Coordinates of C-alpha atoms in Angstrom, one line a residue:
X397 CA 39.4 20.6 6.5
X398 CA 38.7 18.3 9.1
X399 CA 35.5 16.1 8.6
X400 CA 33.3 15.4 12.1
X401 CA 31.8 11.7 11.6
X402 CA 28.2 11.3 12.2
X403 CA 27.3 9.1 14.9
X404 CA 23.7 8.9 14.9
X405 CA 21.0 6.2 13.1
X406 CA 19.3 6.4 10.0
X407 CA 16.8 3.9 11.0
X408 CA 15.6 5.5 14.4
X409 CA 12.4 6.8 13.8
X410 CA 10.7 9.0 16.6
X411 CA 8.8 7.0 19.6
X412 CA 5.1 6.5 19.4
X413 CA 3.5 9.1 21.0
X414 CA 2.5 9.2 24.3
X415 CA -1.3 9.2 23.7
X416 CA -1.3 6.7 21.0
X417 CA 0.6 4.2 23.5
X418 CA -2.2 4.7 26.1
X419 CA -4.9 4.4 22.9
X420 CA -2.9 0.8 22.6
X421 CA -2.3 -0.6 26.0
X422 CA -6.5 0.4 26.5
X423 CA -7.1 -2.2 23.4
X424 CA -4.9 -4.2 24.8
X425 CA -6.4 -4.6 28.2
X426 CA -9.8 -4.8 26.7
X427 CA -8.7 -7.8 24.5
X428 CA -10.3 -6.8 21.5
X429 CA -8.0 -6.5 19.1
X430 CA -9.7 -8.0 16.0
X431 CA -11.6 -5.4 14.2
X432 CA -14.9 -6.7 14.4
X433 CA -14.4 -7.9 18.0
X434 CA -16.9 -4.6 19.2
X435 CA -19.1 -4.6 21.9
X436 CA -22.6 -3.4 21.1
X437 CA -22.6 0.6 20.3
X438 CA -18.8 0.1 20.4
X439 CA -17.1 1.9 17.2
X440 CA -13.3 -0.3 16.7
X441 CA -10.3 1.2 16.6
X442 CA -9.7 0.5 13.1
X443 CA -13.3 1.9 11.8
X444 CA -12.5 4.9 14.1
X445 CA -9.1 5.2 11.5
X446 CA -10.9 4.5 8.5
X447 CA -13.7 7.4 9.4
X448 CA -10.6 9.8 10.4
X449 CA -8.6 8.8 7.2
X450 CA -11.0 9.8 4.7
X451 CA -12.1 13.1 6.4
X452 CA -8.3 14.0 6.3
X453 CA -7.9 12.6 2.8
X454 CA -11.2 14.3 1.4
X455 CA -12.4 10.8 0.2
X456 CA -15.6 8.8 0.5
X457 CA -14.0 6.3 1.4
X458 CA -11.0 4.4 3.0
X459 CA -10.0 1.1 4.1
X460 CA -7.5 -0.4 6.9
X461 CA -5.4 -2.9 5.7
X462 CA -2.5 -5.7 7.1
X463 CA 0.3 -3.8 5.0
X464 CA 0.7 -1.5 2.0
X465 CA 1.2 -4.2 -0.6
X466 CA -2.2 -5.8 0.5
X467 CA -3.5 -2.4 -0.2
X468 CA -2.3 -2.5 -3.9
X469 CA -3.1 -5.9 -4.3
X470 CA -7.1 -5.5 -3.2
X471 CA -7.3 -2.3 -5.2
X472 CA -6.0 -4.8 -8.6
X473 CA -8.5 -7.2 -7.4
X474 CA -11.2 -4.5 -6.8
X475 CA -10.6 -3.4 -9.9
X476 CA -11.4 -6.1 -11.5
X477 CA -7.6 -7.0 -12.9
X478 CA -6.6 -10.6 -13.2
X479 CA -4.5 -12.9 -15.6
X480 CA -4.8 -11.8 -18.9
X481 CA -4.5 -7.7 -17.8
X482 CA -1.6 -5.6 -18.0
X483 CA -0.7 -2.7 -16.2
X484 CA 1.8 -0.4 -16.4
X485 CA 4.2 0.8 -13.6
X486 CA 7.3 2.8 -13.5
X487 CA 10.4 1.3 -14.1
X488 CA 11.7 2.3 -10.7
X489 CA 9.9 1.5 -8.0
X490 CA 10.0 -1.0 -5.5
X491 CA 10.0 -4.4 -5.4
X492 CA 6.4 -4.9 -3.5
X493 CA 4.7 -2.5 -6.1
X494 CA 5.3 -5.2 -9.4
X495 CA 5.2 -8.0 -7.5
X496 CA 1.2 -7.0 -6.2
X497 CA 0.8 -7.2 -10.0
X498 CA 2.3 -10.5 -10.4
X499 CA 0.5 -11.5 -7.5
X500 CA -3.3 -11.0 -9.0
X501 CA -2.0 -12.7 -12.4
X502 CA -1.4 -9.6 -14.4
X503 CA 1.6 -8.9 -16.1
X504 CA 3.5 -5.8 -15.7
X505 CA 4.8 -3.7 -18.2
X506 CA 7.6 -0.6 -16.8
X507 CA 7.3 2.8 -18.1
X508 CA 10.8 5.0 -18.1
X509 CA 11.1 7.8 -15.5
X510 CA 12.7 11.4 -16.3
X511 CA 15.8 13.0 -14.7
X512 CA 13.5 13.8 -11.4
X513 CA 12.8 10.0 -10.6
X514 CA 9.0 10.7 -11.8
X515 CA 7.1 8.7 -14.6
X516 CA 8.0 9.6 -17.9
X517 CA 4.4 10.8 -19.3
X518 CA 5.3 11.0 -23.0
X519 CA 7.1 7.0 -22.5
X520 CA 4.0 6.4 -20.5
X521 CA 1.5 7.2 -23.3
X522 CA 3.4 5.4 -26.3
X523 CA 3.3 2.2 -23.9
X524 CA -0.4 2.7 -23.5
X525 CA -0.9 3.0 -27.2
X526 CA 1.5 -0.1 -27.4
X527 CA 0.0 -2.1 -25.1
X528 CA -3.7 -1.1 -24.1
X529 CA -3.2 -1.9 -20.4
X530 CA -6.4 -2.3 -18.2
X531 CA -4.8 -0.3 -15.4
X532 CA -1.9 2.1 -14.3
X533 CA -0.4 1.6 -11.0
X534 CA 2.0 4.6 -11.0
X535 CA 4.1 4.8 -8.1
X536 CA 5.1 7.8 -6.6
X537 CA 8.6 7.1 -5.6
X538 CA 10.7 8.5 -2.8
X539 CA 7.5 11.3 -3.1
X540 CA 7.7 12.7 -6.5
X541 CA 4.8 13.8 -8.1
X542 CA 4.9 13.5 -11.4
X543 CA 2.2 16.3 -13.5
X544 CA -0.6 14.6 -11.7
X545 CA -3.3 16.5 -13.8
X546 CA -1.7 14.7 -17.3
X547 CA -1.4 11.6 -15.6
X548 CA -5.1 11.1 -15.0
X549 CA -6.2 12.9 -18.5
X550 CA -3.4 10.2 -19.7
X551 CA -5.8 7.4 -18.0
X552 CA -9.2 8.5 -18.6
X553 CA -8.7 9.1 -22.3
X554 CA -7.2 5.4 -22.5
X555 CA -9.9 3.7 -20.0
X556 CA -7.1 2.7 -18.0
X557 CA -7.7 2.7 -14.4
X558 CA -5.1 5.3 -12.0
X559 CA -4.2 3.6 -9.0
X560 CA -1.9 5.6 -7.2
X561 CA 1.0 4.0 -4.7
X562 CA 1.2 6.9 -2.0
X563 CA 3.5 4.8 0.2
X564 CA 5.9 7.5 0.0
X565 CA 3.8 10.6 -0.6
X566 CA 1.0 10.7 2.6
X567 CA 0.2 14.3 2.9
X568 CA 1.7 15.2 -0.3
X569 CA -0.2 17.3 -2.7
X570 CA -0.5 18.4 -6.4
X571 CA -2.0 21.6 -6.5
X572 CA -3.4 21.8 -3.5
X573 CA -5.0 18.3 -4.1
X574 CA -3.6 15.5 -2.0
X575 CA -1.8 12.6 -3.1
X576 CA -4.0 9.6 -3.7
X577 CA -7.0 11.2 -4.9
X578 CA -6.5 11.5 -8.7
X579 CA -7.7 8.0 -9.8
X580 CA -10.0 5.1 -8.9
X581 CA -7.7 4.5 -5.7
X582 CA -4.9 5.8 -3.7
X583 CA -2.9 3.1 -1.8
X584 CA -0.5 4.0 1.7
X585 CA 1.8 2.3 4.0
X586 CA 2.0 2.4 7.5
X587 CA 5.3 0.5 7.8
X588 CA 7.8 1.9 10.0
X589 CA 9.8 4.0 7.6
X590 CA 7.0 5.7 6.0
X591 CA 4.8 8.8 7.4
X592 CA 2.5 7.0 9.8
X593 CA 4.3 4.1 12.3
X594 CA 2.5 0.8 12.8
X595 CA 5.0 -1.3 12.3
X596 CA 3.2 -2.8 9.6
X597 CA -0.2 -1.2 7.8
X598 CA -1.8 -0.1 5.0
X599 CA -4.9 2.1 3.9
X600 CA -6.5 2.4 0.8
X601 CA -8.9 5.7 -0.2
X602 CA -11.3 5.5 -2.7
X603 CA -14.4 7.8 -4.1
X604 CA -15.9 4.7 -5.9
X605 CA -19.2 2.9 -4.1
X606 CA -18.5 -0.3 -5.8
X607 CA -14.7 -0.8 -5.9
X608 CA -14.7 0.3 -2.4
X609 CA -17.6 -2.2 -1.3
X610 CA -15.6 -5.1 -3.4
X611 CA -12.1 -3.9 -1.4
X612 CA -13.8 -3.9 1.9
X613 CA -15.1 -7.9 1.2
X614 CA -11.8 -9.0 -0.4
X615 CA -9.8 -7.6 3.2
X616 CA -12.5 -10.2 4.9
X617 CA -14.6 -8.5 6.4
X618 CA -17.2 -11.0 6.1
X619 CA -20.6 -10.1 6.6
X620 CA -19.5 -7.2 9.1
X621 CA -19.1 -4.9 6.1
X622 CA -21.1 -2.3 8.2
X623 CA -18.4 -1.9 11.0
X624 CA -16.3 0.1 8.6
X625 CA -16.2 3.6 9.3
X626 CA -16.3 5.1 6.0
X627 CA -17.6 2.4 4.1
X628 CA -20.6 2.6 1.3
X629 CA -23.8 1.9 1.8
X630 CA -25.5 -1.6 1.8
X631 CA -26.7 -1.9 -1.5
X632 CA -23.0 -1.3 -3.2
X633 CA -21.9 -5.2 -1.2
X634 CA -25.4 -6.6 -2.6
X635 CA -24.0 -7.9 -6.1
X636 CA -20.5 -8.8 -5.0
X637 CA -21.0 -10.0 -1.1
X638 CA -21.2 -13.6 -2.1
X639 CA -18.8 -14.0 -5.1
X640 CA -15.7 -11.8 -3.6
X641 CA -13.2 -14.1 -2.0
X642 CA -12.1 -13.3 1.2
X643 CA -8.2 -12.7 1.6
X644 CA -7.6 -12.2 4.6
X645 CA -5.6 -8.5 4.7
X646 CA -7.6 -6.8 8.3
X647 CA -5.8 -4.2 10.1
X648 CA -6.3 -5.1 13.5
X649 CA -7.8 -2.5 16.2
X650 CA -3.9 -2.3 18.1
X651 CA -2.1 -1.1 15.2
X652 CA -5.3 1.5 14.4
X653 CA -4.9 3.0 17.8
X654 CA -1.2 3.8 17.3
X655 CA -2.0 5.6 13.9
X656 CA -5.0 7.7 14.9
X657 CA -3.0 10.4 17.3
X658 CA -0.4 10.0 14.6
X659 CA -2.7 11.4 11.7
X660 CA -3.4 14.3 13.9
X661 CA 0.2 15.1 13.8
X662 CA 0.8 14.6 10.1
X663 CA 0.8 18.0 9.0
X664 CA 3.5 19.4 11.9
X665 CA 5.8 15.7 10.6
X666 CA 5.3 16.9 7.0
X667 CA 7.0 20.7 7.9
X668 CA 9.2 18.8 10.2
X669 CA 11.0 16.6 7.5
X670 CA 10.5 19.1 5.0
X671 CA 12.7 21.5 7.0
X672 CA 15.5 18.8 7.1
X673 CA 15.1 18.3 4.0
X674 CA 16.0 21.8 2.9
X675 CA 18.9 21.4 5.3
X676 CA 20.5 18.8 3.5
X677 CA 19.6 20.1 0.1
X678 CA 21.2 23.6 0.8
X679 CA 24.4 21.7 1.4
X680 CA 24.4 19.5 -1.4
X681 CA 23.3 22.4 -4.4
X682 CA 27.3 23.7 -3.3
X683 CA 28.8 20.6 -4.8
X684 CA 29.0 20.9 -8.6
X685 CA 29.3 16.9 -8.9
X686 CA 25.3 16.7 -7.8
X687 CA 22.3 17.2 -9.1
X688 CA 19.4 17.4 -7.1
X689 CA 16.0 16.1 -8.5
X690 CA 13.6 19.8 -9.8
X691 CA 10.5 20.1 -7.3
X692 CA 8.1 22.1 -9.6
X693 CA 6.2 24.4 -7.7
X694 CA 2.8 22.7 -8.1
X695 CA 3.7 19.9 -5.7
X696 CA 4.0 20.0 -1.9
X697 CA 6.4 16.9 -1.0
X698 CA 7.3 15.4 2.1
X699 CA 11.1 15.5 2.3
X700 CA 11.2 11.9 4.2
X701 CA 14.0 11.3 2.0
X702 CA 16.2 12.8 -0.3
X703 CA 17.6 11.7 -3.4
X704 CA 20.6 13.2 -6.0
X705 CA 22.5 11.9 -9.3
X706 CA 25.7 12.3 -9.7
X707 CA 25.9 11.3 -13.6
X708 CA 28.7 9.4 -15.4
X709 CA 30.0 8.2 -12.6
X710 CA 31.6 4.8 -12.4
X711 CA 30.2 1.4 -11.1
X712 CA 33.8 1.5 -9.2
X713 CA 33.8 5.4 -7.9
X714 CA 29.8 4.9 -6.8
X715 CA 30.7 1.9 -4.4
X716 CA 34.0 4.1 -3.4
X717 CA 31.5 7.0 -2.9
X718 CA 28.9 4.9 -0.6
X719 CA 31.7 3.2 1.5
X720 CA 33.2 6.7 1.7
X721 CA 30.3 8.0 3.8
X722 CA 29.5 5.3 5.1
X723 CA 33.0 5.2 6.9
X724 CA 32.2 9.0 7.9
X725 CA 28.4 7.7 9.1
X726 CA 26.3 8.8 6.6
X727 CA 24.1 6.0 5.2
X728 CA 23.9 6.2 1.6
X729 CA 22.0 4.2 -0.9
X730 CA 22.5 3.4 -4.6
X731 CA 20.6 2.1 -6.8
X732 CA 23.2 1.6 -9.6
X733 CA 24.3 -2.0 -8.2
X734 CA 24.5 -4.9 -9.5
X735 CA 22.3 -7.0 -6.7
X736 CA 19.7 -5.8 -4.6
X737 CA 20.8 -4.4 -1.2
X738 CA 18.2 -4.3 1.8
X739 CA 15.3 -2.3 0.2
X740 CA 16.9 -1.1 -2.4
X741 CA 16.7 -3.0 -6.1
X742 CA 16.3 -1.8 -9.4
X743 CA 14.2 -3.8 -12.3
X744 CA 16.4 -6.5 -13.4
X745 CA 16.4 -7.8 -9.8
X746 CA 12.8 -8.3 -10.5
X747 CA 13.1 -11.9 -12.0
X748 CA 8.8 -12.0 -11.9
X749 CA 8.8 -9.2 -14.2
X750 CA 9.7 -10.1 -17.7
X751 CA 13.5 -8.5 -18.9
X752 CA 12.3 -4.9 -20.5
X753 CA 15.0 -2.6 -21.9
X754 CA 14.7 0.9 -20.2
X755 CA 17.6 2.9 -21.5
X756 CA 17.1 5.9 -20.2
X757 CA 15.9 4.6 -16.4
X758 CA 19.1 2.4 -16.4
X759 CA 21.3 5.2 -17.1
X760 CA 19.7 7.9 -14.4
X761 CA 19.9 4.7 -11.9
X762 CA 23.5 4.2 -12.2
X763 CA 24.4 7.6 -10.8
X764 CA 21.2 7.8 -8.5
X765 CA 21.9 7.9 -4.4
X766 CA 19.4 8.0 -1.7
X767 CA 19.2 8.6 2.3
X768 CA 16.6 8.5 4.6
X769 CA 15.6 11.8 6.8
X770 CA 14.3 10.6 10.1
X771 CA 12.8 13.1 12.0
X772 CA 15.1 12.1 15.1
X773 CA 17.5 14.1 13.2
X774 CA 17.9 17.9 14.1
X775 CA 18.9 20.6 12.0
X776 CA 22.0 21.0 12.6
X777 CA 22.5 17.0 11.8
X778 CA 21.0 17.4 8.6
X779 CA 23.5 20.1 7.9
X780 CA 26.4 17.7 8.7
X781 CA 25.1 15.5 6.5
X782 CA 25.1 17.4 3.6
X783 CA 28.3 18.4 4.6
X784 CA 30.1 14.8 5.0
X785 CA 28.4 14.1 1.3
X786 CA 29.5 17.3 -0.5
X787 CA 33.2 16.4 1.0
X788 CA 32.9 12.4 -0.6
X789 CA 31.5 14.1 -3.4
X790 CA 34.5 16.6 -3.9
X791 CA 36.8 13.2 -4.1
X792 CA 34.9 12.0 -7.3
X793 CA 36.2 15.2 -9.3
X794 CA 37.9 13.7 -11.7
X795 CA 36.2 10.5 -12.4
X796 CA 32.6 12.1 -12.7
X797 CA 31.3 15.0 -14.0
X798 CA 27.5 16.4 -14.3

């Protein structure tokens, strides 16, 4: 059979739309880009996000930030973690999720992940017991959930504080509860490859009065603490206002304009990429060579990306594999190599994170590919996708085998 070659990019996302571009070139020609540059009765852009955020989110709070990583870096700090602290964090990830560990001081200890790329709760426990961490940062990569309702008995029972990275899982859910809303914090992106498109952005969501009042003061925010649009109430800064260093991290009114008719439309993206998602899936559950990662019925993903094993293969046939696609269009990612490539890098690229043997991660890793599922895609790509894949894959035959 004859094998079309796909043409199109798997880094075009859809344009900004059309209202959110008016929303931008308004702040724009008002000049008041900086958050706190309001006039009087003036509610900012990025206060209006913040208010819209945790409505959406079902949060008391939430907090616009410069990127995702500051987000998980002022929820350590707000959480009081610093040199000395350890926190545990899966042992596939990526990079910017250990190194906003390193960056308050703390050190990082990785947890193993099961054969559906989500924390491995029974590893994660014996590590607490091992190490007695102050905090668990678990990162739900590529959006899977792990049992979300074990994870947080898991970190009440140890006094360890749940702070969730939902770069990959905004408008995700566990049981009908959304991602980000199981522990002291919930941290998103708003880079351009993730749900919402700023470019560059973060938000952080929160239910806590005083973590939330000591995130707001480490963004800098000042004194102007009350221009946030779901922020606590005066007394929660009163302790902290003078003894929280500022750090700088503001999302400025410009990029808040671009996300706000963007959140509206987060629910029709979600059923969007999910419906690509199954289209590519459907294709790839034909080839006996793959296995495709269980979604348990008690999470709701966003099917942003898709990732599949195919186990035992070779360092030598996974490279062939990858270029094999790649030569038919189809941009694959593996994260089996050696070296990091673009985005993609496993632990022992990490030189800021101590060597830590995970056996069982290493091994799913080395037969574990990923591709991104822009929504620019149709249907009918998505289905010559997983048809260009399952064809590579039926090459591997003899050198791999589930």
């Amino acid at each position: 059979m004859v094998i079309r070659p796909f043409t199109r990019s798997f880094t075009q996302q859809e344009p900004i739309p059309e209202d959110a571009i008016a929303a931008a070139v308004e702040v724009m020609r008002s000049g008041r880009l900086h958050r706190y540059n309001t006039a009087p009765g003036e509610e900012a852009e990025a206060s209006a996000l913040e208010r819209e955020v945790a409505a959406w989110q079902g949060s008391r709070f939430a907090l616009a930030c410069a990127s995702g990583g500051a987000a998980l870096r002022i929820a350590l700090r707000a959480a009081g973690i610093g040199p000395g602290d350890t926190v545990l964090t899966n042992g596939f990830t990526l990079a910017p999720v250990p190194g906003a560990i390193v960056a308050v001081g703390a050190r990082p200890v990785l947890v193993e992940i099961d054969e559906n790329l989500c924390l491995d709760l029974d590893d994660l426990e014996a590590k607490i017991a091992q190490h007695r961490p102050t905090a668990v940062m678990a990162s739900h990569m590529r959006g899977h959930l792990c049992d979300m309702d074990r994870l947080a008995a898991i970190c009440a029972a140890a006094g360890a504080a749940l702070i969730e990275d939902c770069a990959h899982t905004q408008g995700a859910r566990w049981r009908g509860r959304r991602s980000g809303s199981f522990g002291l914090a919930g941290a998103f992106s708003t880079q351009t490859y993730k749900h919402l498109n700023s470019g560059e952005g973060g938000i952080l969501v929160s239910d806590d009065p005083d973590f939330m009042a000591r995130a707001i003061l480490l963004s800098g925010s000042y004194m102007l603490y009350a221009r946030h649009g779901a922020a606590p109430d005066e007394t929660h800064f009163q302790a902290a206002r003078l003894d929280v260093p500022n750090q700088s991290a503001r999302m400025d009114n410009l990029r808040a304009a671009l996300l706000r008719p963007q959140l509206v439309r987060i629910d029709d993206a979600v059923r969007r990429w999910n419906a690509r998602y199954d289209a590519v899936a459907r294709s790839l559950a034909r080839a006996p060579q793959l296995v495709l990662p269980h979604r348990p019925s008690e999470e709701e993903f966003v099917g942003s990306s898709i990732q599949f094993r195919i186990p035992g293969i070779s360092p030598e046939a996974a490279r062939r594999f990858v270029a094999d696609a790649a030569a038919l269009g189809v941009e694959l990612k593996w994260f089996g190599a050696d070296e990091p490539v673009g985005f993609t890098s496993a632990h022992h690229s990490w030189r800021y994170v101590e060597p830590q043997a995970l056996p069982r991660t290493d091994a799913i890793l080395a037969g574990l590919f990923d591709m991104r599922l822009p929504l620019t895609f149709t249907l009918e790509d998505c289905t010559q996708i997983g048809e260009i894949i399952t064809a590579c894959a039926a090459r591997l035959v003899p050198e791999a085998q589930p």
